[in-house]
Amino acid sequence: MKRRIILTGAFIGMLAIILGAFGAHLLKKWLSVEQLVTFETGVRYQMYHALFLLFLSTRKEFSLKTLKTIYNLIVAGVILFSGSIYLLATKNITVFDSKIIVFATPLGGFLLILGWLALFVSILKQKS
């Protein structure tokens, strides 16, 4: 499981760098400043959670069940939150109907919060 967490964190981080560069250099020709800021928010949260996963992989005190729970919440959250932000920010240059994903961003954000909460509760339950 730890290998999967590390690989996912590294992949999500790498993808955040690629998307950040894509947004900063290529999308500014087609997107407004506001849309670029929105796109950058998706990149930033994606990178935060890539680092979160790398941190998670270093923890030895968590059970496999706890690791899986936090991992699944964070990965699903990143896909829904950042993914929907990318689609919403670029909706005027794609054919994607943004009405389909109207609830994806808040749901993704909620899953990210739950992932952090699961980490918090897991640490709180441990004896120091």
Tab-separated table of C-alpha atoms in Angstrom:
chain	number	residue	atom	x	y	z
A	1	MET	CA	0.000	0.000	0.000
A	2	LYS	CA	2.796	2.427	0.838
A	3	ARG	CA	4.309	1.906	-2.617
A	4	ARG	CA	0.939	2.735	-4.195
A	5	ILE	CA	0.639	5.864	-2.061
A	6	ILE	CA	4.139	7.028	-3.042
A	7	LEU	CA	3.561	6.315	-6.732
A	8	THR	CA	0.197	8.087	-6.698
A	9	GLY	CA	1.640	11.082	-4.835
A	10	ALA	CA	4.529	11.304	-7.294
A	11	PHE	CA	2.198	11.003	-10.284
A	12	ILE	CA	-0.284	13.563	-8.989
A	13	GLY	CA	2.607	15.933	-8.202
A	14	MET	CA	4.166	15.479	-11.639
A	15	LEU	CA	0.804	16.064	-13.280
A	16	ALA	CA	0.314	19.227	-11.214
A	17	ILE	CA	3.640	20.594	-12.509
A	18	ILE	CA	2.687	19.752	-16.097
A	19	LEU	CA	-0.769	21.313	-15.759
A	20	GLY	CA	0.657	24.368	-13.999
A	21	ALA	CA	3.115	24.938	-16.831
A	22	PHE	CA	0.375	24.297	-19.381
A	23	GLY	CA	-1.832	26.889	-17.695
A	24	ALA	CA	0.910	29.461	-17.247
A	25	HIS	CA	2.322	29.248	-20.767
A	26	LEU	CA	-0.312	27.952	-23.154
A	27	LEU	CA	-3.736	28.679	-21.701
A	28	LYS	CA	-3.149	32.380	-21.100
A	29	LYS	CA	-3.714	32.926	-24.811
A	30	TRP	CA	-7.293	31.668	-24.509
A	31	LEU	CA	-8.403	32.134	-20.911
A	32	SER	CA	-9.235	35.245	-18.930
A	33	VAL	CA	-7.210	36.184	-15.861
A	34	GLU	CA	-10.058	34.941	-13.671
A	35	GLN	CA	-10.152	31.587	-15.473
A	36	LEU	CA	-6.376	31.234	-15.131
A	37	VAL	CA	-6.608	31.934	-11.401
A	38	THR	CA	-9.307	29.261	-11.140
A	39	PHE	CA	-7.140	26.798	-13.085
A	40	GLU	CA	-4.204	27.612	-10.799
A	41	THR	CA	-6.366	26.838	-7.762
A	42	GLY	CA	-6.894	23.332	-9.115
A	43	VAL	CA	-3.143	22.934	-9.650
A	44	ARG	CA	-2.331	24.224	-6.169
A	45	TYR	CA	-4.752	21.892	-4.391
A	46	GLN	CA	-3.563	18.988	-6.505
A	47	MET	CA	0.038	19.661	-5.460
A	48	TYR	CA	-0.906	20.088	-1.798
A	49	HIS	CA	-2.482	16.663	-1.845
A	50	ALA	CA	0.377	15.058	-3.765
A	51	LEU	CA	2.609	16.193	-0.903
A	52	PHE	CA	-0.006	14.992	1.582
A	53	LEU	CA	0.157	11.506	0.047
A	54	LEU	CA	3.947	11.502	0.191
A	55	PHE	CA	3.731	12.469	3.871
A	56	LEU	CA	1.134	9.750	4.459
A	57	SER	CA	3.463	7.141	2.981
A	58	THR	CA	6.068	7.899	5.662
A	59	ARG	CA	3.744	7.150	8.571
A	60	LYS	CA	4.318	3.784	10.220
A	61	GLU	CA	1.743	4.072	12.973
A	62	PHE	CA	-1.359	3.783	10.781
A	63	SER	CA	-3.154	0.538	10.074
A	64	LEU	CA	-3.604	-0.638	6.509
A	65	LYS	CA	-7.321	0.147	6.782
A	66	THR	CA	-6.600	3.724	7.862
A	67	LEU	CA	-4.063	4.204	5.066
A	68	LYS	CA	-6.528	2.907	2.479
A	69	THR	CA	-9.331	5.097	3.779
A	70	ILE	CA	-7.268	8.275	3.744
A	71	TYR	CA	-5.702	7.382	0.375
A	72	ASN	CA	-9.079	6.737	-1.271
A	73	LEU	CA	-10.596	9.941	0.109
A	74	ILE	CA	-7.665	12.060	-1.060
A	75	VAL	CA	-7.398	10.516	-4.530
A	76	ALA	CA	-11.135	10.748	-5.171
A	77	GLY	CA	-11.132	14.281	-3.783
A	78	VAL	CA	-8.291	15.407	-6.048
A	79	ILE	CA	-9.930	13.891	-9.117
A	80	LEU	CA	-13.291	15.493	-8.400
A	81	PHE	CA	-12.073	18.813	-6.993
A	82	SER	CA	-9.104	19.666	-9.192
A	83	GLY	CA	-10.456	17.815	-12.215
A	84	SER	CA	-13.733	19.703	-12.152
A	85	ILE	CA	-11.924	23.005	-11.625
A	86	TYR	CA	-9.798	22.346	-14.731
A	87	LEU	CA	-12.926	21.607	-16.747
A	88	LEU	CA	-14.815	24.619	-15.403
A	89	ALA	CA	-11.880	26.985	-16.006
A	90	THR	CA	-11.516	25.840	-19.617
A	91	LYS	CA	-15.215	25.475	-20.453
A	92	ASN	CA	-15.128	28.223	-23.101
A	93	ILE	CA	-12.406	26.458	-25.122
A	94	THR	CA	-13.755	22.905	-24.812
A	95	VAL	CA	-16.997	21.257	-25.818
A	96	PHE	CA	-17.504	19.890	-22.319
A	97	ASP	CA	-20.870	20.731	-20.770
A	98	SER	CA	-19.958	22.097	-17.343
A	99	LYS	CA	-23.494	21.627	-16.034
A	100	ILE	CA	-22.749	17.903	-15.747
A	101	ILE	CA	-20.139	18.448	-13.018
A	102	VAL	CA	-21.762	21.208	-10.982
A	103	PHE	CA	-21.566	19.132	-7.775
A	104	ALA	CA	-18.138	17.591	-8.440
A	105	THR	CA	-16.137	20.511	-7.030
A	106	PRO	CA	-17.868	20.726	-3.635
A	107	LEU	CA	-18.040	16.921	-3.362
A	108	GLY	CA	-14.322	16.684	-4.139
A	109	GLY	CA	-13.571	19.376	-1.585
A	110	PHE	CA	-15.653	17.516	0.993
A	111	LEU	CA	-13.721	14.297	0.314
A	112	LEU	CA	-10.430	16.160	0.770
A	113	ILE	CA	-11.695	17.507	4.097
A	114	LEU	CA	-12.712	13.986	5.125
A	115	GLY	CA	-9.228	12.728	4.254
A	116	TRP	CA	-7.656	15.337	6.527
A	117	LEU	CA	-10.246	14.581	9.208
A	118	ALA	CA	-9.435	10.865	9.001
A	119	LEU	CA	-5.753	11.719	9.513
A	120	PHE	CA	-6.619	13.968	12.460
A	121	VAL	CA	-8.846	11.362	14.138
A	122	SER	CA	-6.293	8.594	13.566
A	123	ILE	CA	-3.575	10.621	15.268
A	124	LEU	CA	-5.929	11.709	18.044
A	125	LYS	CA	-6.791	8.076	18.832
A	126	GLN	CA	-3.150	7.081	19.197
A	127	LYS	CA	-1.560	6.932	22.573
A	128	SER	CA	1.379	9.305	22.760
